[in-house]
C-alpha atoms as one frame of an Amber mdcrd trajectory, in Angstrom:
protein
   0.000   0.000   0.000   1.414   3.366  -1.050   2.145   5.800   1.700   0.954
   9.357   1.370   2.847  12.283   2.743   1.165  14.059   5.629  -0.414  17.417
   4.853   1.784  20.327   5.879   0.775  22.139   9.031  -0.316  25.716   8.250
   2.152  28.306   9.414   1.079  30.057  12.591   1.804  33.734  12.811   2.320
  35.450  16.130   1.394  39.105  16.376   3.011  41.236  19.015   0.549  43.771
  20.379   1.642  46.603  22.609  -0.858  49.154  23.902  -3.401  47.712  21.524
  -1.228  48.244  18.425   0.118  45.372  16.375   3.777  45.701  15.431   3.227
  44.035  12.046  -0.273  45.294  11.465  -0.181  44.861   7.698   0.199  41.097
   8.276  -2.886  40.827  10.452  -5.698  38.752   8.942  -8.868  40.710   8.236
 -10.722  38.572  10.743 -13.935  40.157  11.948 -17.470  39.261  12.907 -19.915
  38.637  10.084 -21.446  41.676   8.423 -23.251  42.404   5.176 -21.563  45.804
   4.933 -18.147  46.595   3.490 -15.145  46.813   5.822 -11.468  47.641   5.307
 -11.840  49.359   1.929 -11.626  53.119   2.593  -8.563  55.403   2.774  -7.941
  57.249   6.025  -9.065  60.599   4.634 -12.529  59.228   3.855 -12.895  58.336
   7.533 -11.579  61.807   8.317 -14.317  63.332   6.160 -16.896  61.182   7.954
 -15.685  62.513  11.315 -15.511  66.082  10.005 -19.033  65.765   8.599 -20.213
  64.840  12.079 -18.422  67.648  13.899 -19.517  70.300  11.348 -23.063  69.084
  10.886 -25.943  71.550  11.162 -25.739  71.020  14.922 -23.013  73.722  14.881
 -25.719  76.288  14.147 -27.084  75.691  17.641 -23.871  75.709  19.684 -23.657
  79.499  20.061 -26.944  79.356  21.947 -26.654  75.985  23.682 -22.969  76.235
  24.716 -21.844  79.849  24.870 -24.984  81.428  26.350 -25.009  79.241  29.514
 -21.192  79.226  29.851 -20.153  82.729  28.755 -16.948  83.723  26.993 -14.457
  82.294  29.469 -16.308  79.091  30.337 -17.345  78.440  26.750 -13.938  79.014
  25.172 -11.996  77.067  27.796 -14.630  74.334  27.860 -14.451  73.824  24.105
 -10.671  73.493  24.178 -10.688  71.095  27.140 -13.470  69.026  25.545 -11.452
  68.821  22.326  -8.340  67.644  24.166 -10.016  64.955  26.252 -12.109  63.808
  23.282  -9.041  63.407  21.071  -7.289  61.480  23.832 -10.229  59.153  24.522
 -10.856  58.452  20.846  -7.169  57.687  20.296  -7.310  55.170  23.168 -10.332
  53.531  21.591  -8.677  53.401  18.169  -5.691  51.520  19.639  -7.995  48.735
  20.826  -9.383  48.012  17.350  -7.030  45.047  16.797  -7.097  43.683  20.325
  -6.426  39.947  20.271  -5.414  39.960  16.588  -8.969  40.571  15.349 -10.749
  43.588  13.920 -13.532  44.684  16.245 -15.861  46.366  13.766 -18.527  47.353
  16.280 -18.301  49.060  19.648 -20.298  46.256  21.275 -17.969  43.623  19.772
 -14.981  45.278  21.421 -16.794  45.542  24.771 -17.910  41.923  24.505 -14.348
  40.789  23.772 -13.041  42.560  26.873 -15.890  42.118  29.361 -18.138  39.327
  28.116 -21.697  38.854  26.866 -23.470  41.005  29.455 -21.385  44.086  28.714
 -21.850  43.400  25.006 -25.591  43.922  25.496 -25.175  46.919  27.805 -22.837
  48.662  25.370 -25.170  47.986  22.471 -28.070  49.480  24.457 -26.070  52.618
  25.340 -24.897  53.060  21.768 -28.410  52.559  20.445 -29.708  55.264  22.798
 -26.855  57.554  21.766 -27.438  57.172  18.036 -31.229  57.203  18.358 -31.110
  60.517  20.237 -28.619  61.986  17.765 -30.859  60.969  14.873 -33.857  62.587
  16.560 -31.826  65.776  16.805 -30.905  65.589  13.128 -34.552  65.214  12.109
 -35.435  68.234  14.285 -32.586  70.206  12.702 -33.697  69.314   9.190 -37.240
  70.357  10.081 -36.040  73.677  11.493 -34.020  74.386   8.343 -37.000  73.501
   6.136 -39.347  75.710   8.169 -36.886  78.622   8.057 -36.604  78.185   4.289
 -40.401  78.198   3.903 -40.797  81.332   6.027 -38.357  83.158   3.753 -40.613
  82.358   0.806 -44.078  82.565   2.394 -44.608  83.913   5.883 -48.178  82.647
   6.254 -47.553  80.123   9.052 -49.175  77.302   7.082 -46.155  74.967   7.166
 -45.546  74.309  10.851 -42.491  72.612  12.382 -44.119  69.172  12.888 -45.023
  69.079   9.181 -41.462  70.065   8.257 -40.124  67.299  10.502 -42.322  64.715
   8.781 -41.110  65.871   5.352 -37.516  65.692   6.599 -38.018  62.145   7.861
 -39.373  61.103   4.478 -36.379  62.568   2.621 -33.981  60.868   5.075 -35.732
  57.560   4.358 -35.265  57.978   0.596 -31.558  58.642   1.132 -31.233  55.669
   3.505 -32.744  53.349   0.903 -30.397  54.599  -1.831 -27.135  54.393   0.180
 -26.728  50.777   1.350 -23.758  51.180   3.750 -21.325  53.701   5.204 -18.533
  53.154   2.666 -20.982  53.880  -0.166 -21.241  57.550   0.831 -17.991  58.432
  -0.983 -18.884  61.431  -3.223 -21.711  62.357  -0.867 -19.072  63.252   1.734
 -17.780  65.919  -0.655 -21.310  67.234  -1.072 -21.675  67.228   2.703 -18.474
  69.251   3.106 -19.671  71.738   0.473 -23.066  72.084   2.165 -21.376  72.617
   5.545 -19.155  75.357   4.156 -22.160  77.081   2.575 -24.205  77.445   5.762
 -21.185  78.068   8.007 -19.742  80.791   5.747 -23.176  82.363   5.272 -23.886
  82.339   9.013 -20.448  83.775   9.840 -20.567  86.555   7.225 -24.103  87.652
   8.088 -23.419  87.452  11.832 -20.230  89.514  11.447 -22.202  92.155   9.584
 -24.934  92.170  12.228 -22.389  92.360  15.037 -20.549  95.283  13.452 -23.796
  97.275  13.195 -25.371  96.316  16.503 -25.029  98.204  19.797 -23.199  96.656
  22.751 -24.378  93.119  23.468 -25.117  91.504  26.802 -22.802  88.549  27.447
 -23.917  87.867  31.001 -25.114  84.350  31.807 -28.918  84.452  32.105 -30.986
  82.939  34.907 -30.898  82.850  38.682 -28.009  81.119  40.511 -29.813  77.789
  40.968 -30.881  77.517  37.318 -27.372  78.471  36.168 -25.977  75.421  37.942
 -28.218  73.099  35.926 -27.693  74.895  32.610 -23.910  74.888  33.125 -23.866
  71.145  33.832 -26.133  70.520  30.853 -23.872  72.601  28.616 -20.881  70.489
  29.691 -22.637  67.441  28.236 -23.236  69.361  25.009 -19.512  70.216  24.905
 -18.492  66.575  24.597 -21.446  65.858  22.307 -20.004  68.381  19.825 -16.833
  66.354  19.189 -17.822  62.713  19.521 -19.741  60.237  17.397 -20.185  57.306
  19.775 -19.416  54.986  16.848 -15.642  55.216  16.370 -15.090  51.422  15.960
 -17.747  51.336  13.227 -16.025  54.159  11.357 -12.603  52.578  11.908 -13.955
  49.315  10.482 -14.191  50.922   7.038 -10.481  51.871   6.925  -7.758  50.023
   5.064  -4.747  48.689   7.034  -2.819  49.881   8.939  -6.073  50.641  10.715
  -4.698  52.146  13.937  -2.297  54.570  12.266  -4.887  55.497   9.643  -7.532
  56.137  12.296  -5.127  58.376  14.175  -4.598  60.382  10.972  -8.363  60.725
  10.580  -8.704  61.906  14.184  -5.976  64.513  13.723  -7.855  65.802  10.666
 -11.052  66.075  12.698  -9.511  67.843  15.688  -7.314  70.282  13.726  -8.474
  71.579  10.341 -11.831  69.853  10.649 -12.749  71.814  13.786 -11.881  75.304
  12.504 -15.354  75.914  10.992 -16.928  74.746  14.256 -15.022  77.318  16.304
 -15.659  80.085  13.774 -19.440  79.767  13.747 -19.691  79.306  17.540 -17.594
  82.330  18.506 -18.812  84.668  15.756 -22.436  83.824  16.471 -22.071  84.500
  20.196 -20.056  87.677  19.583 -22.747  89.049  17.284 -25.839  88.385  19.414
 -24.648  87.760  22.982 -27.039  85.950  25.296 -29.892  86.505  22.828 -28.345
  84.078  20.351 -30.942  81.739  18.876 -30.756  77.956  19.245 -30.655  77.925
  15.424 -28.222  80.650  14.336 -29.759  81.187  10.899 -32.889  82.465  12.676
 -30.821  85.272  14.235 -28.940  86.551  11.181 -30.141  89.345   8.891 -29.253
  89.675   5.234 -30.342  88.976   1.648 -33.207  86.507   1.482 -31.509  84.425
  -1.192 -28.362  83.979   0.948 -30.396  82.821   3.938 -32.479  80.550   1.694
 -29.392  78.871   0.215 -27.863  78.471   3.687 -31.012  76.840   5.064 -31.294
  74.540   2.066 -27.634  73.531   2.505 -28.269  72.862   6.216 -31.252  70.667
   5.324 -29.332  68.621   2.751 -26.239  68.209   4.923 -28.400  67.002   7.792
 -29.849  64.253   5.602 -26.317  62.990   4.865 -25.119  63.343   8.466 -28.104
  61.418   9.819 -27.219  58.522   7.526 -23.743  58.346   9.074 -25.066  58.176
  12.624 -27.795  55.707  11.684 -25.386  53.347   9.900 -24.634  51.114  12.954
 -28.358  50.453  13.320 -28.687  49.821   9.581 -25.738  47.412   9.700 -27.315
  45.498  12.560 -30.701  45.277  10.850 -29.191  44.295   7.489 -26.918  41.644
   9.003 -29.458  40.255  11.474 -32.609  40.268   9.344 -31.487  40.779   5.726
 -31.310  37.945   3.229 -27.567  38.279   2.590 -28.214  37.318  -1.044 -27.615
  39.408  -4.131 -26.170  42.885  -4.445 -27.286  45.868  -2.367 -29.590  47.034
  -5.162 -31.246  43.694  -5.804 -35.008  44.205  -5.675 -35.558  42.210  -2.479
 -32.763  44.089  -0.679 -34.173  47.479  -1.720 -37.657  46.437  -0.531 -36.109
  45.267   2.747 -34.424  48.652   3.280 -37.650  50.495   2.512 -39.511  48.554
   5.180 -36.875  48.252   7.905 -35.009  51.549   7.582 -38.259  53.340   6.823
 -39.756  51.943  10.024 -36.747  52.964  12.103 -36.799  56.523  10.739 -40.567
  56.721  11.189 -40.078  56.199  14.938 -37.319  58.842  14.976 -39.557  61.261
  13.114 -42.521  60.699  15.425 -40.464  61.401  18.561 -38.796  64.424  16.920
 -42.157  65.941  15.947 -43.632  65.298  19.391 -40.681  66.717  21.388 -38.771
  69.234  19.242 -36.486  70.505  22.045 -33.106  70.287  20.309 -30.822  71.689
  23.015 -32.272  69.383  25.644 -31.687  66.343  23.443 -28.038  67.292  22.965
 -27.540  67.529  26.738 -29.352  64.269  27.484 -27.503  62.405  24.733 -24.156
  63.632  26.022 -25.043  62.561  29.555 -26.574  59.151  28.917 -24.261  57.834
  26.259 -21.488  60.140  25.028 -19.873  60.389  28.474 -20.061  56.623  29.169
 -19.161  55.431  25.659 -16.408  57.887  24.817 -14.775  58.543  28.174 -15.751
  56.014  30.831 -15.636  52.859  28.700 -12.684  53.938  26.560 -10.479  54.509
  29.607 -11.655  51.397  31.448 -11.328  49.106  28.401  -7.809  50.386  27.800
  -7.035  49.798  31.475  -8.346  46.222  31.368  -6.613  45.390  28.085  -3.220
  46.869  29.014  -3.285  47.019  32.807  -0.488  44.522  33.291   1.844  46.757
  31.259   0.852  50.117  32.732   2.678  51.884  35.530   0.874  52.717  38.773
   0.723  56.373  37.731  -0.930  55.565  34.386  -3.398  53.227  36.081  -4.302
  55.979  38.529  -4.774  58.402  35.613  -7.206  56.095  33.826  -9.139  55.403
  37.037  -9.372  59.153  37.621 -10.953  59.522  34.179 -13.361  56.631  34.765
 -14.627  57.959  38.107 -14.605  61.616  37.106 -16.571  61.163  33.893 -19.034
  58.835  35.636 -19.831  61.575  38.143 -20.161  64.125  35.331 -22.471  61.797
  33.398 -24.837  61.391  36.366 -24.899  65.134  37.078 -25.443  65.999  33.405
 -28.290  63.483  33.086 -30.097  65.046  36.066 -29.623  68.535  34.597 -30.837
  67.476  31.150 -33.940  65.746  32.519 -34.757  68.891  34.483 -34.461  71.007
  31.328 -36.739  68.639  29.410 -39.294  68.729  32.248 -39.257  72.544  32.246
 -39.596  72.781  28.462 -42.354  70.154  28.435 -44.392  72.496  30.640 -43.680
  75.438  28.365 -44.421  73.638  25.080 -47.109  71.113  24.250 -46.634  67.951
  22.201 -46.029  68.605  18.504 -45.288  72.258  19.308 -44.476  74.696  16.512
 -41.378  76.159  18.177
């Protein structure tokens, strides 16, 4: 009987990982959990544009009123810089954990599950869902506000009220969600988003500068009695961190080509340097021009040619549609992977019908809540408290501590524990402040209010 040679044993590669970074990252296998969406195909600058789209979304038109008015010049300026620094640091920590254990963790909950186990997997998914759901509600409100402002420039008859504008916005967001199957497919739409952002930011800045130059002295004092100032200041601190963070960094990092850690760090540097310049410009110019009377939607405060304001509001509406798709993509990925057929291309008829039903249903719920409770500033504060603080700061520091604790010095361990405890306390305080603000506004405005 002829003897056959034994099959060769596959070569086993060992990957050295220090502080969450693989030394030979290009050699790492693209091992990841199953998904129907594309991963590992985008250059770093596309991820940078995704992050920049988030930080310069139409939300920036509300920061002069929601951040600077309750904090004032000193508190607002220093707070923005501190929030930027700690946000960059926390996101960089999270990016270094992407390849923990020699595997790409393409979802935030996957990374938490790998470190803590199944229970924390579910808790993290719940927190992230709340975070993204609240952000999406805010985007639908923003789109509705922009659409209403645009209508009032054309016909000031009061016929098209904010709830109607919110419903129209939700419908347009659904059409876009059906046409763009996954995050990587945005591509050229990110350029459109950047152009739209520049249009409304430049228009708001130019018109506000003109108004400020012509206006008498403004009042920059922090409004309210001492007790209410405490709550508004704490709530504004949650909005500060909300301004810089997505709550979905692993999902964005999942789209990047190797080396994924270095490329994500490049994307973060783009976001927190050049990408944040428009944010600072519109916040400071808006507050300088109108003081503590700054509107929660800056384009409602500016004066100027009707056509300029109309174009700016239209750009804000369109950019919001694109930005919402980014922040809804983790939910879309879950729904597509969990309930989709997994057969055929993204534009096969059955997959398009699936997106119409499932994504349309998800956005219908967002739209209903947005129309019923259109209090944008309160949602930013509550979102920052309930999920942005825990996801971006508490979990990022603790996961890094658990993953690398045996290699960290006592001083570095103490530093990470300080961050964990400190941001937990801030999250609790900010949640109480935000709930109080929502309770107060709920008494002032009725459901489906035309604010």
